Amino acid sequence: MKNSCLKLALAAVALTATVSAAYADWPNDRPIQMIVAFAPGGSTDVMARAIEPFLEKELGADIVIENRPGASGEIAYTALSKAKADGYTFSYINTPGFLSMQVQRKLGYDPKSIKPIARIVDDPTAIVVPAASEIKTLKDFVEAAKANPGAVSYGSSGVGTDDHLAIILLGSATGATFTHIPFNGAGETRTAVLGAQVTGGGLNISEFAGNDTSGLRMIAHFGTERSPQLPDVPTAKESGFDVEMTSERGVAAPRDVPDDITQKFSDAMKRVLDDPEFQKQAQQLALPLAYLSGPDWEAQMPTRLERFQKIWNETPWVQ
Amino acid sequence: MAFLDVLMLGFSEAFTPTNLLFCFIGALLGTLIGVLPGIGPTATVAILLPVTFFLPPLGALIMLAGIFYGAQYGGSTTAILVNLPGEASAVVTAIDGYQMARKGRAGAALAIAALGSFFAGTVATIGLAVAGPTLSSFALSFGPAEYVALCIFGLLAATILAHGSVVKAIGMVCLGLVLGMVGIDVNSGATRLTFGSTELYDGIDFVVIAVGLFGVAEIASNLEFKEARGVLQSTIGRLWPTRQEFKESWAAVLRGTAVGTILGVLPGGGATLSAFSAYSVEKKISKTPEKFGHGAIAGVAGPEAANNAGAQSSFIPLLTLGIPSNSIMAMMLGAMTIHGITPGPSVIQNQPELFWGLVASMWLGNAMLLVINLPLIGIWVRLLKVPYRLLYPAILLFCCIGVYSVNNRGFDVALVILFGILGYVLRKAKCEAGPLLLGFVLGPLLETNLRRALLLSQGDPLVFVERPISAVLLLITAGMLLTLILPAIRKGRKEAFEASED
């Protein structure tokens, strides 16, 4: 309700203010709207709300978080692409979803109309098994699947998510067959692994280490190097499997927002990530902070997109 | 004795002036948002989350928890007074509660709902304290196969829910199942029944259907008559329940509490499932089942106790295993992690003052809610005296705001209008919305779990009878079906004929 009142107010301001006047005072003539593409309580949402007060301080502006969940983020990204390019609307974006949806379906917006402006975290995908499981290493996991095709089940947080793509890659790299069981989000996956309903499941480092880990064991993760949160867990590469998969989160704006505004926003975000107070909170949430400036982040995307296109051509994950 | 020691520790934490204040703020806020239809506790908790960073951890959690169970109390108020369930768990309360209000017993229904909720809250809190860890390991053994058995049991119960024709009830369940299919299929990622609209990719929100079918349709059908009929005409009557009403409710409250406490522990759909189940149980064992749907007080007492017990016991998997069973618990989990608390077995060992403080505050919060709510009953009931021409536009406005705020989009408000029309047509056809909603809630749960169970067993259907919990549930269902099938068809036919006559 608070949101809707604010939106009314925003609309009124937008109607009366001229565009040129809006740029001059950025970011002070009205609150900045930050869209979160997922429901309240999810890991992106909690991160956004942890950042909010720090970012407000750095920018000297008011920030309003608006959840626009739906269609794995497409609804939020569509709203962002249609938003006025005046520097008052930003959205959190997540990979691989932002990229993989471009491969798997026709979208209601043009991905090029969205400009990534700062990466915040780079969170490796990992495989987790029940603590009592006989599977101790990634090698055991693959061997078990090879010995008894289909008997090894793997829970993911949904079709087309990083967990799902990781198991497709692992399967095609090793020739092993896993039974993929999609769940609705990481919470359900965790529950299924804890209850040993599935042989193993895919969770991100922050989803694992940010919660109680008793009853669970992480056998390997798909990051490029060992994670500072969990230095004892080997990467898939070390274990002899050439598979990489991470989930990145960051902020994006409509393409036409002037560069000086996105630059200022990106710099403010960097200062937040360098703030020791914020880092303390990030540590509690087990967020693997990995700042990248917008241009650097965007430069990485075509390679990733190509990789997803290749997986899709071999094994389309949506029928 | 160790149990008493920790409980003392909990109360000494919860009884500090600041924590009492947070508890009160949470309970009061919860009641208010519960009364306003559509504005849910999830949105409120989300908005308040950044504020809690600057509060002491225990105080923050106490306040957020208060909002959640406070909303359970408040939610039943609109369900009873204007037939507008604000959330899934209040749907069954609306069935008999609203009929009581029309007969001038709104005060009694509200009082029983509040007292039943308080009792259930107390028991569930004790349950959380005594058996929390044991119960949560039981919840973990609930896999896909067990959910399938539970859903089949629930869908069978849906036919008991209706008080008219069995055929129509089955038809409504099927319509609910179809509506529940809308959206992206979890297993294949393919879109179903979305007609190319991205807004439908995640299916239809429960609030949209409930507000449309119950709220808007109720107003539409009341508009057929001049102001003389409907709620307004009903005299308010005695506020307090009569001795007879107490007698009819206390056993229902006990049974509802038991059902709610057990089902609330299960991950996913706990509070809703418990309210529906409690209603079915009451109707099944009642000596006067024909009264249900026409203002049976047991039909208010049982589900109200069950949904509050369920709300309370859904904290069990969160606090003992770190598993959130619904979106609000997910917000609580987020709030805890931000404060550096990792919910799970380690909390009870390492931060007992926090765990037991929260448990004790829940009981205090329930007591406060009783104190807040009982005197307010008189005021709420007076709302019924507001003329329709003022009350209806106000209700519609709150519905629109509430529905809009769920996903922040106008599309949902448009859908509410469609469902309002559907609801009106269904009323004219004497079809009930209750079974439809149960089909809508249970259908997707049944489908995904059936497919998961068969994927896991590699296509072997014997998995449902090999796993003990699911085998027992299926056995009970089969038994219920057998005892039910002959008399139900006979009775259903009789009632269907009666219905077609008038």
PDB file of C-alpha atoms in Angstrom, chain A residues 127 138 141-142 145-146 154 163-180 222 241-243 311 314-315:
ATOM      1  CA  ILE A 127      26.480 -29.529  -5.258  1.00  0.00           C
ATOM      2  CA  LEU A 138      32.223 -34.893  -6.987  1.00  0.00           C
ATOM      3  CA  PHE A 141      28.694 -38.391  -7.417  1.00  0.00           C
ATOM      4  CA  VAL A 142      29.545 -38.846 -11.101  1.00  0.00           C
ATOM      5  CA  ALA A 145      25.410 -41.840 -11.734  1.00  0.00           C
ATOM      6  CA  LYS A 146      27.452 -43.766 -14.272  1.00  0.00           C
ATOM      7  CA  TYR A 154      19.615 -33.940  -8.419  1.00  0.00           C
ATOM      8  CA  ASP A 163      21.870 -25.140 -10.784  1.00  0.00           C
ATOM      9  CA  HIS A 164      20.059 -26.752 -13.691  1.00  0.00           C
ATOM     10  CA  LEU A 165      22.549 -25.552 -16.304  1.00  0.00           C
ATOM     11  CA  ALA A 166      25.418 -26.791 -14.104  1.00  0.00           C
ATOM     12  CA  ILE A 167      24.085 -30.365 -14.015  1.00  0.00           C
ATOM     13  CA  ILE A 168      23.464 -30.313 -17.782  1.00  0.00           C
ATOM     14  CA  LEU A 169      27.090 -29.248 -18.286  1.00  0.00           C
ATOM     15  CA  LEU A 170      28.352 -31.875 -15.839  1.00  0.00           C
ATOM     16  CA  GLY A 171      26.292 -34.522 -17.604  1.00  0.00           C
ATOM     17  CA  SER A 172      27.594 -33.628 -21.039  1.00  0.00           C
ATOM     18  CA  ALA A 173      31.192 -33.344 -19.772  1.00  0.00           C
ATOM     19  CA  THR A 174      31.142 -36.826 -18.196  1.00  0.00           C
ATOM     20  CA  GLY A 175      28.477 -38.755 -20.078  1.00  0.00           C
ATOM     21  CA  ALA A 176      26.713 -39.545 -16.787  1.00  0.00           C
ATOM     22  CA  THR A 177      22.908 -39.487 -16.517  1.00  0.00           C
ATOM     23  CA  PHE A 178      21.325 -37.586 -13.627  1.00  0.00           C
ATOM     24  CA  THR A 179      17.603 -37.464 -12.873  1.00  0.00           C
ATOM     25  CA  HIS A 180      16.845 -33.755 -12.670  1.00  0.00           C
ATOM     26  CA  PHE A 222      31.606 -24.648  -9.935  1.00  0.00           C
ATOM     27  CA  PHE A 241      35.706 -31.767 -14.273  1.00  0.00           C
ATOM     28  CA  ASP A 242      35.907 -28.781 -16.560  1.00  0.00           C
ATOM     29  CA  VAL A 243      32.603 -27.168 -15.628  1.00  0.00           C
ATOM     30  CA  ILE A 311      24.195 -25.788 -24.373  1.00  0.00           C
ATOM     31  CA  GLU A 314      22.780 -29.499 -27.732  1.00  0.00           C
ATOM     32  CA  THR A 315      20.256 -30.040 -24.921  1.00  0.00           C
TER      33      THR A 315
END
